[in-house]
Coordinates of C-alpha atoms in Angstrom, one line a residue:
M24 CA 111.4 180.1 -83.0
E25 CA 110.1 181.8 -79.9
G26 CA 106.7 180.9 -78.5
G27 CA 103.9 183.2 -79.5
D28 CA 100.1 183.4 -79.3
T29 CA 98.8 179.9 -78.5
S30 CA 95.1 180.4 -78.9
R31 CA 93.0 177.8 -80.7
G32 CA 94.3 177.4 -84.3
S33 CA 97.7 178.8 -83.4
A34 CA 101.1 177.1 -82.7
R35 CA 104.0 177.4 -80.3
M36 CA 106.7 178.1 -82.8
G37 CA 109.3 177.0 -80.3
E38 CA 108.1 173.5 -80.9
Y39 CA 109.3 173.5 -84.6
E40 CA 112.7 173.3 -86.2
V41 CA 113.0 175.6 -89.2
G42 CA 114.6 174.2 -92.3
K43 CA 115.4 175.5 -95.8
K44 CA 113.8 178.3 -97.7
L45 CA 111.2 177.0 -100.1
G46 CA 110.2 180.3 -101.7
I47 CA 109.7 184.0 -101.3
G48 CA 106.9 186.2 -102.4
A49 CA 105.4 189.7 -102.1
F50 CA 103.8 188.8 -98.7
G51 CA 106.5 186.7 -97.0
V52 CA 109.1 183.9 -97.0
V53 CA 108.2 180.2 -96.9
R54 CA 110.4 177.7 -95.2
S55 CA 110.1 174.0 -94.4
C56 CA 109.8 173.2 -90.7
V57 CA 109.4 170.0 -88.6
H58 CA 107.5 169.5 -85.4
T59 CA 110.1 168.4 -82.9
A60 CA 107.9 165.9 -81.1
T61 CA 106.0 164.3 -84.0
R62 CA 108.6 164.9 -86.8
Q63 CA 105.7 166.0 -89.0
E64 CA 106.8 168.3 -91.8
Y65 CA 105.1 171.6 -92.6
A66 CA 105.6 174.7 -94.7
C67 CA 105.9 177.9 -92.6
K68 CA 105.1 181.2 -94.2
T69 CA 106.5 184.2 -92.3
S70 CA 105.5 187.7 -92.9
K71 CA 105.3 191.0 -91.1
D72 CA 102.3 191.4 -88.9
S73 CA 100.0 193.4 -91.1
R74 CA 96.4 193.7 -92.2
A75 CA 97.3 191.8 -95.3
A76 CA 98.7 188.9 -93.3
T77 CA 95.7 188.8 -91.0
T78 CA 93.4 188.8 -94.0
E79 CA 95.2 185.9 -95.6
I80 CA 94.7 183.8 -92.5
A81 CA 91.0 184.8 -92.4
M82 CA 90.4 183.9 -96.0
L83 CA 92.3 180.6 -95.9
S84 CA 90.5 179.6 -92.7
R85 CA 87.2 180.2 -94.5
V86 CA 88.0 177.7 -97.3
Q87 CA 89.4 174.8 -95.3
G88 CA 88.0 171.3 -95.8
H89 CA 88.4 171.0 -99.6
P90 CA 91.1 168.6 -100.9
N91 CA 92.1 170.9 -103.7
V92 CA 92.9 173.8 -101.3
V93 CA 96.1 173.8 -99.3
R94 CA 95.5 172.9 -95.6
L95 CA 96.1 175.5 -92.9
E96 CA 97.5 173.8 -89.8
A97 CA 98.1 176.7 -87.4
H98 CA 99.4 180.2 -87.0
S99 CA 101.4 182.3 -84.5
H100 CA 101.8 186.0 -83.9
N101 CA 105.2 186.8 -82.5
Q102 CA 107.4 189.9 -82.2
G103 CA 105.8 191.8 -85.1
Y104 CA 105.7 188.7 -87.4
I105 CA 103.0 186.2 -88.3
H106 CA 104.0 182.6 -88.8
V107 CA 101.5 180.4 -90.8
L108 CA 101.9 176.7 -90.8
L109 CA 100.6 175.0 -93.9
E110 CA 100.7 171.4 -95.2
L111 CA 104.0 170.8 -97.0
C112 CA 103.5 169.8 -100.7
H113 CA 106.5 167.8 -101.7
G114 CA 105.6 167.7 -105.4
G115 CA 106.4 171.4 -105.9
D116 CA 104.2 173.8 -108.0
L117 CA 102.7 173.2 -111.4
L118 CA 105.2 175.4 -113.2
E119 CA 108.1 173.3 -111.8
H120 CA 106.2 170.1 -112.7
V121 CA 105.8 171.2 -116.3
E122 CA 109.5 172.2 -116.6
S123 CA 110.6 168.8 -115.1
L124 CA 108.4 167.0 -117.6
R125 CA 109.8 169.1 -120.4
V126 CA 113.3 167.7 -119.6
A127 CA 112.0 164.1 -119.0
R128 CA 110.0 164.1 -122.3
S129 CA 112.6 166.0 -124.3
V130 CA 110.1 168.7 -125.3
G131 CA 111.5 172.0 -126.6
K132 CA 110.4 175.5 -125.8
G133 CA 107.2 176.5 -127.6
E134 CA 105.9 172.9 -127.6
A135 CA 103.2 171.7 -125.4
V136 CA 104.5 169.6 -122.5
L137 CA 101.2 168.3 -121.2
S138 CA 98.7 166.4 -123.3
E139 CA 95.1 167.8 -123.4
G140 CA 94.1 165.1 -121.0
E141 CA 96.7 166.0 -118.4
A142 CA 95.8 169.7 -118.8
A143 CA 92.1 168.8 -118.3
E144 CA 92.9 167.0 -115.1
A145 CA 94.7 170.1 -113.8
L146 CA 92.0 172.4 -114.9
L147 CA 89.3 170.3 -113.2
A148 CA 91.2 170.4 -109.9
V149 CA 91.5 174.2 -110.0
V150 CA 87.8 174.6 -111.0
L151 CA 86.7 172.5 -108.1
A152 CA 88.9 174.5 -105.7
L153 CA 87.7 177.9 -107.0
S154 CA 84.1 176.7 -106.9
F155 CA 84.5 175.9 -103.2
C156 CA 86.3 179.2 -102.5
H157 CA 83.6 181.2 -104.2
S158 CA 80.9 179.4 -102.4
R159 CA 82.6 180.5 -99.2
G160 CA 82.7 184.1 -100.4
V161 CA 86.4 184.1 -101.2
M162 CA 88.0 185.2 -104.5
H163 CA 91.7 184.2 -104.8
R164 CA 92.9 186.9 -107.2
D165 CA 96.3 185.2 -107.9
V166 CA 95.5 182.0 -109.8
K167 CA 98.7 180.9 -111.6
P168 CA 100.8 177.8 -112.0
E169 CA 103.2 178.8 -109.2
N170 CA 100.2 178.8 -106.8
L171 CA 99.1 175.3 -107.7
L172 CA 100.9 172.7 -105.7
L173 CA 101.2 168.9 -105.9
P174 CA 101.1 167.0 -102.6
R175 CA 103.7 164.4 -103.6
T176 CA 106.2 163.9 -106.4
D177 CA 104.1 161.2 -107.8
S178 CA 100.8 163.0 -107.5
R179 CA 98.3 163.2 -110.4
L180 CA 97.4 166.6 -111.7
C181 CA 93.9 166.2 -110.5
E182 CA 95.4 166.4 -106.9
L183 CA 96.6 170.0 -107.4
K184 CA 96.0 172.3 -104.4
L185 CA 95.3 176.0 -104.7
A186 CA 97.7 177.9 -102.4
D187 CA 98.9 181.4 -101.5
F188 CA 95.9 183.3 -100.4
G189 CA 97.9 186.5 -99.8
G190 CA 95.9 188.3 -102.4
A191 CA 92.5 186.8 -101.6
A192 CA 89.6 189.0 -100.8
D193 CA 86.0 188.8 -99.5
I194 CA 83.7 188.8 -102.5
A195 CA 81.0 190.7 -100.6
N196 CA 83.3 193.6 -99.7
I197 CA 85.4 194.1 -102.8
K198 CA 85.7 197.6 -104.1
V199 CA 87.8 199.3 -106.8
I200 CA 91.3 197.9 -106.4
E201 CA 93.4 200.1 -104.2
D202 CA 96.7 198.2 -104.7
D203 CA 97.4 196.9 -108.2
S204 CA 100.4 195.0 -106.9
I205 CA 97.9 192.3 -105.7
G206 CA 98.1 189.3 -108.0
T207 CA 100.4 188.6 -110.9
F208 CA 100.2 190.9 -113.9
D209 CA 100.4 188.3 -116.6
Y210 CA 97.3 186.5 -115.1
Q211 CA 95.3 189.5 -114.0
A212 CA 91.9 190.2 -115.6
P213 CA 91.8 193.5 -117.5
E214 CA 89.1 195.0 -115.3
I215 CA 91.5 195.1 -112.4
H216 CA 93.3 197.9 -114.2
S217 CA 90.2 199.8 -115.3
E218 CA 89.0 201.4 -112.1
V219 CA 85.8 199.5 -112.0
I220 CA 84.3 197.3 -109.3
Y221 CA 85.0 193.7 -110.2
N222 CA 84.0 190.3 -108.8
E223 CA 85.1 186.7 -108.6
T224 CA 85.1 186.3 -112.4
V225 CA 88.6 187.7 -112.2
D226 CA 89.6 184.2 -111.1
V227 CA 87.9 182.7 -114.3
W228 CA 90.1 185.0 -116.5
S229 CA 93.2 183.8 -114.6
L230 CA 92.1 180.2 -115.1
G231 CA 91.9 180.9 -118.9
V232 CA 95.5 182.2 -118.9
V233 CA 96.6 179.1 -117.0
L234 CA 94.9 176.9 -119.5
Y235 CA 96.4 178.8 -122.4
F236 CA 99.8 178.4 -121.0
L237 CA 99.4 174.7 -120.3
L238 CA 98.3 173.9 -123.8
L239 CA 100.4 176.4 -125.8
D240 CA 103.5 176.8 -123.7
H241 CA 103.4 180.6 -123.7
L242 CA 101.3 183.4 -122.2
P243 CA 98.6 185.0 -124.4
F244 CA 99.4 188.6 -123.8
E245 CA 102.4 190.9 -123.5
Q246 CA 102.5 192.6 -120.1
S247 CA 102.3 196.1 -121.7
A248 CA 99.1 195.2 -123.5
I249 CA 97.1 193.9 -120.5
P250 CA 96.0 197.3 -119.1
H251 CA 94.6 198.3 -122.5
I252 CA 92.7 195.1 -123.3
F253 CA 89.6 196.5 -121.7
Q254 CA 89.4 199.3 -124.3
E255 CA 90.1 197.1 -127.4
S256 CA 86.9 196.6 -129.4
D257 CA 88.5 194.1 -131.6
F258 CA 90.1 192.1 -128.8
S259 CA 87.9 189.0 -129.1
C260 CA 88.5 188.8 -132.8
N261 CA 92.3 189.1 -132.4
L262 CA 92.4 186.5 -129.7
S263 CA 90.3 184.2 -131.7
L264 CA 92.7 184.4 -134.7
Q265 CA 95.7 184.0 -132.3
V266 CA 94.2 180.8 -130.8
E267 CA 93.0 179.5 -134.2
N268 CA 96.5 179.8 -135.6
S269 CA 98.3 178.7 -132.5
Q270 CA 101.2 176.3 -132.6
P271 CA 101.1 173.6 -131.4
S272 CA 97.6 173.0 -132.7
I273 CA 95.0 172.2 -130.1
S274 CA 91.5 170.7 -130.3
H275 CA 88.4 172.7 -131.3
H276 CA 86.9 172.2 -127.8
A277 CA 90.1 173.4 -126.2
K278 CA 90.1 176.6 -128.3
D279 CA 86.4 177.2 -127.5
L280 CA 87.0 176.9 -123.8
I281 CA 89.9 179.3 -123.8
L282 CA 88.0 181.9 -125.8
N283 CA 85.1 181.7 -123.4
L284 CA 87.3 182.1 -120.4
L285 CA 89.2 185.0 -121.8
Q286 CA 86.2 187.2 -122.4
V287 CA 86.9 191.0 -121.8
N288 CA 83.3 191.4 -120.5
P289 CA 83.2 189.6 -117.2
S290 CA 79.5 188.8 -117.6
R291 CA 80.3 186.8 -120.7
R292 CA 82.9 184.6 -119.1
L293 CA 81.9 181.0 -118.4
S294 CA 80.7 180.3 -114.9
L295 CA 82.5 177.6 -113.0
S296 CA 79.5 175.3 -113.3
S297 CA 79.5 175.9 -117.1
I298 CA 83.2 175.0 -117.3
L299 CA 82.5 171.7 -115.6
T300 CA 79.9 170.8 -118.3
H301 CA 82.0 172.1 -121.2
P302 CA 82.6 169.4 -123.9
W303 CA 86.3 169.6 -123.3
L304 CA 86.0 168.5 -119.6
C305 CA 83.1 166.1 -120.1
P306 CA 85.4 163.1 -120.9
V307 CA 87.1 163.7 -117.5
L308 CA 83.8 163.3 -115.8
N309 CA 82.7 160.4 -118.0
H310 CA 85.7 158.4 -117.0
A311 CA 84.6 158.8 -113.4
L312 CA 81.4 157.1 -114.4
I313 CA 82.4 154.3 -116.8
N314 CA 82.2 151.6 -114.1
Y315 CA 80.2 153.6 -111.7
D316 CA 77.3 151.2 -111.1
E317 CA 79.5 148.2 -110.3
Y318 CA 82.0 150.1 -108.2
L319 CA 79.3 152.0 -106.2
I320 CA 77.4 148.9 -105.4
K321 CA 80.5 147.0 -104.4
K322 CA 81.7 149.8 -102.1
S323 CA 78.3 150.4 -100.5
T324 CA 78.0 146.6 -99.8
E325 CA 81.5 146.4 -98.3
G326 CA 80.9 149.6 -96.3
D327 CA 84.5 150.4 -97.1
T328 CA 84.5 154.2 -97.6
N329 CA 87.9 154.7 -96.0
N330 CA 90.0 152.5 -98.3
P331 CA 93.7 153.4 -97.6
E332 CA 94.3 153.1 -101.3
F333 CA 92.7 156.6 -101.6
S334 CA 94.5 159.1 -99.4
F335 CA 92.1 162.0 -100.1
H336 CA 88.8 162.8 -101.7
V337 CA 87.7 165.2 -104.4
E338 CA 84.2 166.5 -104.0
L339 CA 82.0 167.0 -107.1
P340 CA 80.2 170.2 -106.2
L341 CA 76.5 170.0 -105.7
L342 CA 76.0 172.3 -108.7
M343 CA 76.8 169.3 -110.9
V344 CA 73.9 167.3 -109.5
P345 CA 70.5 167.5 -111.2
S346 CA 67.6 169.2 -109.3
K347 CA 65.8 165.9 -108.8
L348 CA 68.9 164.3 -107.2
Q349 CA 69.5 167.5 -105.2
A350 CA 66.1 167.0 -103.6
K351 CA 67.1 163.5 -102.5
L352 CA 70.5 164.7 -101.2
A353 CA 68.7 167.4 -99.1
V354 CA 67.1 164.8 -96.8
K355 CA 70.4 163.3 -95.8
N356 CA 69.8 163.9 -92.1
Q357 CA 66.5 162.1 -92.2
L358 CA 67.7 158.9 -93.8
A359 CA 68.6 155.8 -91.8
K360 CA 71.7 153.8 -92.7
K361 CA 69.6 151.1 -94.4
T362 CA 67.7 153.6 -96.4
R363 CA 70.9 155.3 -97.4
K364 CA 72.3 152.1 -98.8
K365 CA 69.1 151.4 -100.7
L366 CA 69.1 154.9 -102.2
I367 CA 72.7 154.5 -103.2
H368 CA 71.8 151.3 -105.1
Q369 CA 68.8 153.1 -106.7
L370 CA 71.1 155.9 -107.9
A371 CA 73.7 153.5 -109.2
R372 CA 71.6 151.2 -111.3
P373 CA 70.5 153.7 -114.0
G374 CA 74.0 155.1 -114.2
L375 CA 74.8 158.6 -113.0
Q376 CA 76.1 159.5 -116.4
H377 CA 72.5 159.5 -117.7
Q378 CA 71.3 161.7 -114.8
L379 CA 74.1 164.2 -115.5
N380 CA 73.2 164.1 -119.2
L381 CA 76.8 163.8 -120.3
P382 CA 77.8 162.6 -123.7
P383 CA 79.2 159.1 -124.0
L384 CA 83.0 158.6 -123.7
N385 CA 84.9 158.4 -126.9
P386 CA 87.5 155.6 -126.2
S387 CA 89.9 157.2 -128.7
G388 CA 89.5 160.6 -127.1
F389 CA 92.2 162.7 -125.6
L390 CA 92.0 161.4 -122.0
G391 CA 92.9 157.8 -122.3
S392 CA 92.3 156.3 -118.9
I393 CA 92.0 158.0 -115.5
S394 CA 91.8 154.8 -113.3
K395 CA 89.3 154.2 -110.6
F396 CA 90.4 157.5 -109.0
W397 CA 87.4 159.6 -110.1
S398 CA 85.0 156.7 -109.6
Y399 CA 85.8 156.7 -105.9
H400 CA 85.4 160.5 -105.7
V401 CA 81.9 160.3 -107.2
T402 CA 81.1 157.5 -104.8
K403 CA 82.4 159.3 -101.8
Y404 CA 80.6 162.5 -102.7
L405 CA 77.3 160.8 -103.1
K406 CA 77.6 158.8 -99.9
D407 CA 78.6 161.9 -97.9
S408 CA 75.8 164.0 -99.4
I409 CA 72.9 161.6 -99.1

């Protein structure tokens, strides 16, 4: 590639070797590329220089710093094209992952490939990513399995990264949609097709469709029906019957969550914070807290917060922290190192699960075990926040 704009945050594309095509979408082509000097691999998205491409860079730049959002490395404007360098996720997308598991597990079409525990891990990753994006004033508008990437081939589903911000928009400036080609029809909220001003709750609807697909192995609506859903007075009743009689059968809490995500009225959809405290996801959070006291004290004593065993960190959003604890977190810049360690011990002893008011874990529940992975994330979040 020829050299282009080399301002801060941009790249000299002549320094990269372009490899195979990884994918193609409405807004450009994605290829693998390697930095000639460091041999570091990246994904390079190339599209025509346009307002849409510039907006994508702006939106993605705004949501950097979260481990469940794909990392923007650099960008270059050159000869009418924009090249965007992104972290390369070797594990592929969630749809590819599900299909590979289908083969490995000998699961037929129409049968759930993922367990409810695995689907819960995936959902939690996406909720955390969307929560972060919305807090930065960005709605994604194209949440679907193909835009959820796994960093490595052996990654857990809780490591999913939200990608492709080609359809993202500023929440504060959204108006009636001018181009209904934005997003993917099967996953679009009905209000997008109804000539009304919508908001970030369109991402919650898409999240509901993703969850429905992961648990039931098919999409909830025919494409032709989506534009008319907004006018259907009996939609909720029909969907409830559809979910209740679904095959394969899913748990009561899973059904309840799906129905509360796929609400035609945007104001009735669950908020992201409510999703995190929904009974279906509580076991995921509880597993993070089973050995929380012992693990937190051990880590704070060792001072080992950069254990190479953990290559990334997932933040539990502050909205999950009770108000009393928020007050303590707010004074983080006023606490000396010794005081911080003392406070960590104080928080650990009573057990964070009691402060979060979560129900106790049912050992025979759907999740099984989730290792010390989440324990570390809770630890890291508190240490960084205090």
